Coordinates of C-alpha atoms in Angstrom, one line a residue:
M1 CA 72.8 -67.7 -152.0
F2 CA 72.6 -71.5 -150.9
L3 CA 73.1 -72.1 -147.4
S4 CA 74.2 -75.7 -146.6
P5 CA 72.8 -77.4 -143.6
F6 CA 76.3 -78.3 -142.5
Q7 CA 77.3 -74.6 -142.4
P8 CA 76.5 -73.2 -138.9
F9 CA 77.0 -69.5 -140.1
P10 CA 76.0 -67.8 -143.3
P11 CA 78.7 -67.2 -145.9
F12 CA 79.3 -63.6 -145.1
F13 CA 80.6 -64.5 -141.7
F14 CA 83.5 -65.9 -143.4
M15 CA 84.1 -62.9 -145.7
P16 CA 87.3 -61.1 -145.4
T17 CA 85.7 -57.7 -144.9
F18 CA 83.3 -59.0 -142.0
R19 CA 86.1 -61.0 -140.4
T20 CA 88.4 -58.0 -140.3
W21 CA 85.7 -55.7 -138.8
L22 CA 85.0 -58.4 -136.2
N23 CA 88.6 -58.7 -135.2
V24 CA 88.9 -54.9 -134.8
H25 CA 85.7 -54.4 -132.7
R26 CA 85.6 -57.8 -130.9
R27 CA 86.6 -56.2 -127.6
F28 CA 83.5 -53.8 -127.6
I29 CA 81.1 -56.5 -128.4
A30 CA 81.1 -58.7 -125.1
P31 CA 80.7 -55.3 -122.9
A32 CA 77.8 -54.2 -125.1
L33 CA 76.0 -57.5 -124.9
L34 CA 76.4 -57.5 -121.1
V35 CA 74.8 -53.9 -121.0
L36 CA 72.0 -54.9 -123.1
F37 CA 71.4 -58.1 -120.8
F38 CA 71.2 -56.0 -117.8
L39 CA 68.9 -53.3 -119.4
I40 CA 66.4 -56.0 -120.3
L41 CA 66.5 -57.6 -116.7
F42 CA 66.0 -54.0 -115.3
F43 CA 62.9 -53.4 -117.2
A44 CA 61.5 -56.8 -116.8
R45 CA 61.9 -56.4 -113.1
S46 CA 60.2 -53.0 -113.0
L47 CA 57.3 -54.2 -114.9
F48 CA 57.0 -57.3 -112.6
F49 CA 56.9 -55.0 -109.3
R50 CA 54.3 -52.7 -110.9
S51 CA 52.1 -55.6 -111.6
L52 CA 52.5 -57.0 -108.1
Q53 CA 51.6 -53.5 -106.6
F54 CA 48.6 -53.6 -108.8
I55 CA 47.2 -57.0 -107.4
Q56 CA 48.2 -56.0 -103.8
K57 CA 46.6 -52.7 -103.7
P58 CA 42.8 -53.9 -103.2
F59 CA 44.0 -56.4 -100.5
V60 CA 46.0 -53.6 -98.6
S61 CA 42.8 -51.1 -98.8
S62 CA 40.6 -53.9 -97.5
G63 CA 43.0 -54.5 -94.5
T64 CA 43.1 -50.9 -93.6
W65 CA 39.4 -50.6 -93.7
I66 CA 38.9 -53.7 -91.5
S67 CA 41.6 -52.3 -88.9
N68 CA 40.0 -48.9 -88.8
Q69 CA 36.4 -50.5 -88.2
Y70 CA 37.8 -52.6 -85.4
Q71 CA 39.5 -49.7 -83.7
S72 CA 36.6 -47.5 -83.9
T73 CA 34.2 -50.3 -82.7
F74 CA 36.3 -52.1 -79.9
G75 CA 38.8 -49.5 -79.2
A76 CA 36.1 -47.0 -78.1
C77 CA 34.8 -49.5 -75.7
S78 CA 38.4 -49.9 -74.0
V79 CA 38.7 -46.2 -73.3
N80 CA 35.4 -45.2 -72.1
P81 CA 35.7 -41.5 -70.9
D82 CA 33.6 -42.3 -67.7
D83 CA 35.9 -45.4 -66.8
Y84 CA 39.1 -43.4 -67.6
E85 CA 38.1 -40.6 -65.2
R86 CA 37.3 -43.2 -62.5
L87 CA 40.5 -44.7 -62.8
V88 CA 42.5 -41.4 -62.8
A89 CA 40.6 -40.5 -59.7
E90 CA 41.2 -43.9 -58.1
R91 CA 44.9 -43.4 -59.0
N92 CA 45.1 -40.0 -57.5
Q93 CA 43.3 -41.2 -54.3
Y94 CA 45.8 -44.1 -54.1
A95 CA 48.7 -41.7 -54.3
I96 CA 47.4 -39.5 -51.5
E97 CA 46.8 -42.4 -49.1
R98 CA 50.1 -43.8 -49.8
S99 CA 51.6 -40.4 -49.1
E100 CA 49.8 -40.0 -45.9
I101 CA 50.6 -43.6 -44.7
E102 CA 54.4 -42.9 -45.4
R103 CA 54.2 -39.5 -43.5
I104 CA 52.5 -41.1 -40.5
K105 CA 55.0 -44.1 -40.4
L106 CA 57.8 -41.3 -40.4
E107 CA 56.1 -39.4 -37.8
N108 CA 55.5 -42.4 -35.5
T109 CA 59.2 -43.4 -35.7
T110 CA 60.3 -39.9 -34.7
L111 CA 57.8 -39.7 -31.9
I112 CA 59.0 -43.0 -30.4
K113 CA 62.5 -41.8 -30.3
E114 CA 61.4 -38.5 -28.8
L115 CA 59.3 -40.2 -26.1
G116 CA 62.0 -42.6 -25.3
F117 CA 64.5 -39.7 -24.7
L118 CA 61.9 -37.8 -22.4
K119 CA 61.0 -40.9 -20.6
Q120 CA 64.8 -41.5 -19.9
R121 CA 65.5 -37.9 -18.9
Q122 CA 62.1 -37.5 -17.0
L123 CA 61.6 -34.3 -18.9
S124 CA 57.9 -32.6 -19.5
A125 CA 57.4 -31.7 -23.1
V126 CA 54.7 -30.7 -25.6
P127 CA 54.8 -32.1 -29.1
A128 CA 54.2 -29.5 -31.9
A129 CA 53.6 -29.3 -35.6
I130 CA 55.5 -26.8 -37.7
I131 CA 53.1 -24.6 -39.7
S132 CA 55.4 -21.9 -41.3
R133 CA 59.0 -21.3 -41.9
V134 CA 61.3 -18.2 -42.6
V135 CA 64.6 -19.3 -44.0
S136 CA 67.4 -17.1 -45.5
N137 CA 71.2 -17.0 -45.5
Q138 CA 71.1 -15.5 -41.9
T139 CA 67.7 -16.4 -40.6
S140 CA 66.0 -19.6 -39.9
T141 CA 62.7 -19.6 -37.7
F142 CA 59.6 -21.5 -37.7
M143 CA 56.1 -21.1 -36.2
V144 CA 54.5 -24.0 -34.4
N145 CA 51.0 -24.6 -33.4
V146 CA 51.2 -24.4 -29.7
G147 CA 51.6 -21.6 -27.2
S148 CA 51.0 -20.3 -23.8
D149 CA 47.9 -22.3 -23.5
N150 CA 50.0 -25.3 -23.9
H151 CA 52.5 -24.2 -21.1
I152 CA 55.1 -22.9 -23.8
V153 CA 57.4 -20.3 -22.1
L154 CA 60.2 -18.1 -23.6
G155 CA 63.6 -19.8 -24.0
S156 CA 62.1 -23.3 -24.0
A157 CA 64.4 -25.8 -25.7
V158 CA 63.1 -27.5 -28.9
I159 CA 64.5 -30.8 -29.9
V160 CA 63.9 -33.7 -32.3
E161 CA 64.4 -37.5 -32.1
D162 CA 66.8 -38.5 -29.4
G163 CA 67.4 -35.2 -27.8
M164 CA 68.8 -33.4 -30.8
F165 CA 68.8 -29.6 -30.0
V166 CA 67.5 -27.5 -32.9
G167 CA 66.4 -24.1 -31.4
K168 CA 64.8 -22.3 -28.7
V169 CA 61.4 -20.5 -28.3
T170 CA 61.7 -16.7 -28.9
R171 CA 58.1 -15.7 -29.0
V172 CA 55.0 -17.1 -27.4
D173 CA 51.2 -16.3 -28.1
K174 CA 48.3 -18.0 -26.7
T175 CA 48.1 -20.9 -29.4
Q176 CA 51.2 -20.4 -31.4
S177 CA 55.0 -19.9 -30.8
V178 CA 57.9 -18.9 -32.8
V179 CA 61.1 -21.0 -32.7
T180 CA 64.4 -19.8 -33.7
A181 CA 66.8 -22.3 -35.0
S182 CA 70.3 -23.0 -33.5
T183 CA 71.7 -21.8 -37.1
D184 CA 70.2 -18.6 -36.9
F185 CA 72.7 -15.6 -36.5
Q186 CA 70.5 -14.2 -33.7
L187 CA 70.4 -17.1 -31.5
A188 CA 73.1 -17.8 -29.0
T189 CA 73.2 -20.7 -26.7
G190 CA 75.3 -21.9 -23.7
V191 CA 77.0 -25.2 -24.7
S192 CA 80.0 -27.5 -23.4
L193 CA 82.3 -29.8 -25.2
L194 CA 82.7 -33.3 -24.4
N195 CA 86.3 -33.3 -24.0
K196 CA 88.6 -33.8 -21.0
T197 CA 88.1 -30.5 -19.4
R198 CA 84.1 -30.2 -20.4
T199 CA 85.1 -26.7 -22.3
I200 CA 82.3 -24.1 -21.9
G201 CA 81.4 -21.8 -24.7
I202 CA 78.8 -19.9 -26.7
A203 CA 77.2 -21.5 -29.8
Q204 CA 75.9 -18.9 -32.5
G205 CA 74.4 -19.5 -35.7
A206 CA 76.9 -19.1 -38.8
A207 CA 76.7 -19.2 -42.6
G208 CA 76.0 -22.3 -44.4
N209 CA 73.7 -23.9 -42.1
L210 CA 76.5 -24.1 -39.5
I211 CA 77.1 -23.1 -35.8
E212 CA 80.1 -21.1 -34.6
L213 CA 81.6 -21.9 -31.2
K214 CA 82.8 -18.7 -29.4
F215 CA 84.6 -17.5 -26.4
I216 CA 86.5 -20.7 -25.8
P217 CA 89.7 -20.1 -23.7
A218 CA 92.9 -20.1 -25.7
D219 CA 94.6 -22.7 -23.6
E220 CA 91.8 -25.3 -23.9
E221 CA 92.2 -28.3 -26.0
I222 CA 89.6 -28.8 -28.7
H223 CA 89.7 -31.1 -31.7
P224 CA 87.5 -32.0 -34.7
N225 CA 84.8 -34.5 -34.0
D226 CA 84.4 -33.3 -30.5
L227 CA 80.8 -33.5 -29.4
V228 CA 79.0 -30.2 -28.4
I229 CA 76.1 -30.5 -26.1
T230 CA 73.9 -27.8 -24.1
S231 CA 75.7 -26.8 -20.8
G232 CA 72.6 -26.4 -18.7
L233 CA 73.6 -22.7 -17.5
E234 CA 70.2 -21.5 -19.2
D235 CA 66.7 -21.4 -17.9
N236 CA 64.5 -24.0 -19.6
V237 CA 67.6 -25.5 -21.6
P238 CA 68.5 -28.8 -19.8
S239 CA 72.1 -29.9 -20.1
G240 CA 73.0 -32.8 -22.4
L241 CA 70.9 -32.0 -25.4
I242 CA 73.1 -32.6 -28.5
V243 CA 74.0 -29.6 -30.5
G244 CA 76.4 -30.9 -32.9
V245 CA 80.0 -31.9 -33.6
V246 CA 83.2 -29.9 -34.0
N247 CA 84.2 -29.5 -37.6
T248 CA 87.1 -27.1 -37.8
V249 CA 89.1 -25.3 -35.0
K250 CA 90.4 -21.8 -35.7
P251 CA 92.9 -20.8 -33.1
E252 CA 94.0 -17.2 -32.7
P253 CA 97.4 -17.1 -31.1
E254 CA 97.3 -13.4 -30.1
A255 CA 93.8 -13.4 -28.8
P256 CA 92.4 -14.7 -25.3
F257 CA 89.9 -17.1 -27.0
Q258 CA 89.6 -19.3 -30.0
Q259 CA 86.7 -20.4 -32.2
A260 CA 85.4 -23.5 -33.7
I261 CA 82.9 -24.4 -36.4
V262 CA 80.2 -27.0 -35.3
E263 CA 78.2 -28.9 -37.8
P264 CA 74.5 -29.8 -36.5
L265 CA 73.6 -33.1 -36.2
S266 CA 69.9 -32.5 -37.4
D267 CA 68.5 -30.3 -39.9
V268 CA 65.2 -28.9 -38.5
R269 CA 64.2 -28.0 -42.2
R270 CA 63.8 -31.8 -42.7
Y271 CA 61.2 -32.1 -39.9
N272 CA 57.4 -31.3 -39.8
H273 CA 57.1 -31.9 -36.0
V274 CA 59.2 -31.0 -32.9
V275 CA 59.0 -31.3 -29.3
I276 CA 59.3 -28.3 -27.0
L277 CA 60.6 -28.9 -23.4
V278 CA 58.5 -27.1 -20.8
P279 CA 58.6 -26.7 -17.0
S280 CA 57.5 -29.6 -15.0
L281 CA 53.7 -29.9 -15.4

């Protein structure tokens, strides 16, 4: 069959049978060509990346080997076991020294307040360190490192800071003593309120690290926030030591007395040192 150069397509393109087939299947030809194009593109891309990985692999292996050699050579020098142990020891020593400095600063601040109070009131006192404690729901006692050799006597008042009353000495040995806190159920202390009539009562430990004020005459006026101090009616407990502040008043209409709950202004559990008031030396 002769194909003229002026004919862009072979003669069979113009045959009736082929034109009919083309008209029938024309809507499927374009999608088929598009799918074929994407398949060719996908396989070409996959082949390209496999070739790239093959080229990169030697360089990656070389880089990893160099990195490992650097770490083993120079990293070992930066974490020398002896240097590490020395640095840890220095850090621990620094922490201990810092803790000791902070403790001494706190103790000095407390002692300055206590000495100022004692000088103002002209009281004799012995400083003491708390060496052990016994604390439960109803009990609060602690042992201090001074005793009869230091002029400590039974019933001596124990204070912190600016004359905050925290308890009394209830047992004395030669070099040690036991102090019962004001919040202990077994300790009773004579107190008075700083109200108009200077009401007198008995303060005794209560639940929740509080103090219960008992035997207050029913006709006395007491109010929340009234200040409670020692009355001075006991031996070895001078008047005016701050016990706490009235939190709640519990009147009993049919009873001759009323009661109140007092919140201590100082929690002896937060202190490591106290001051024990003693007879004049």
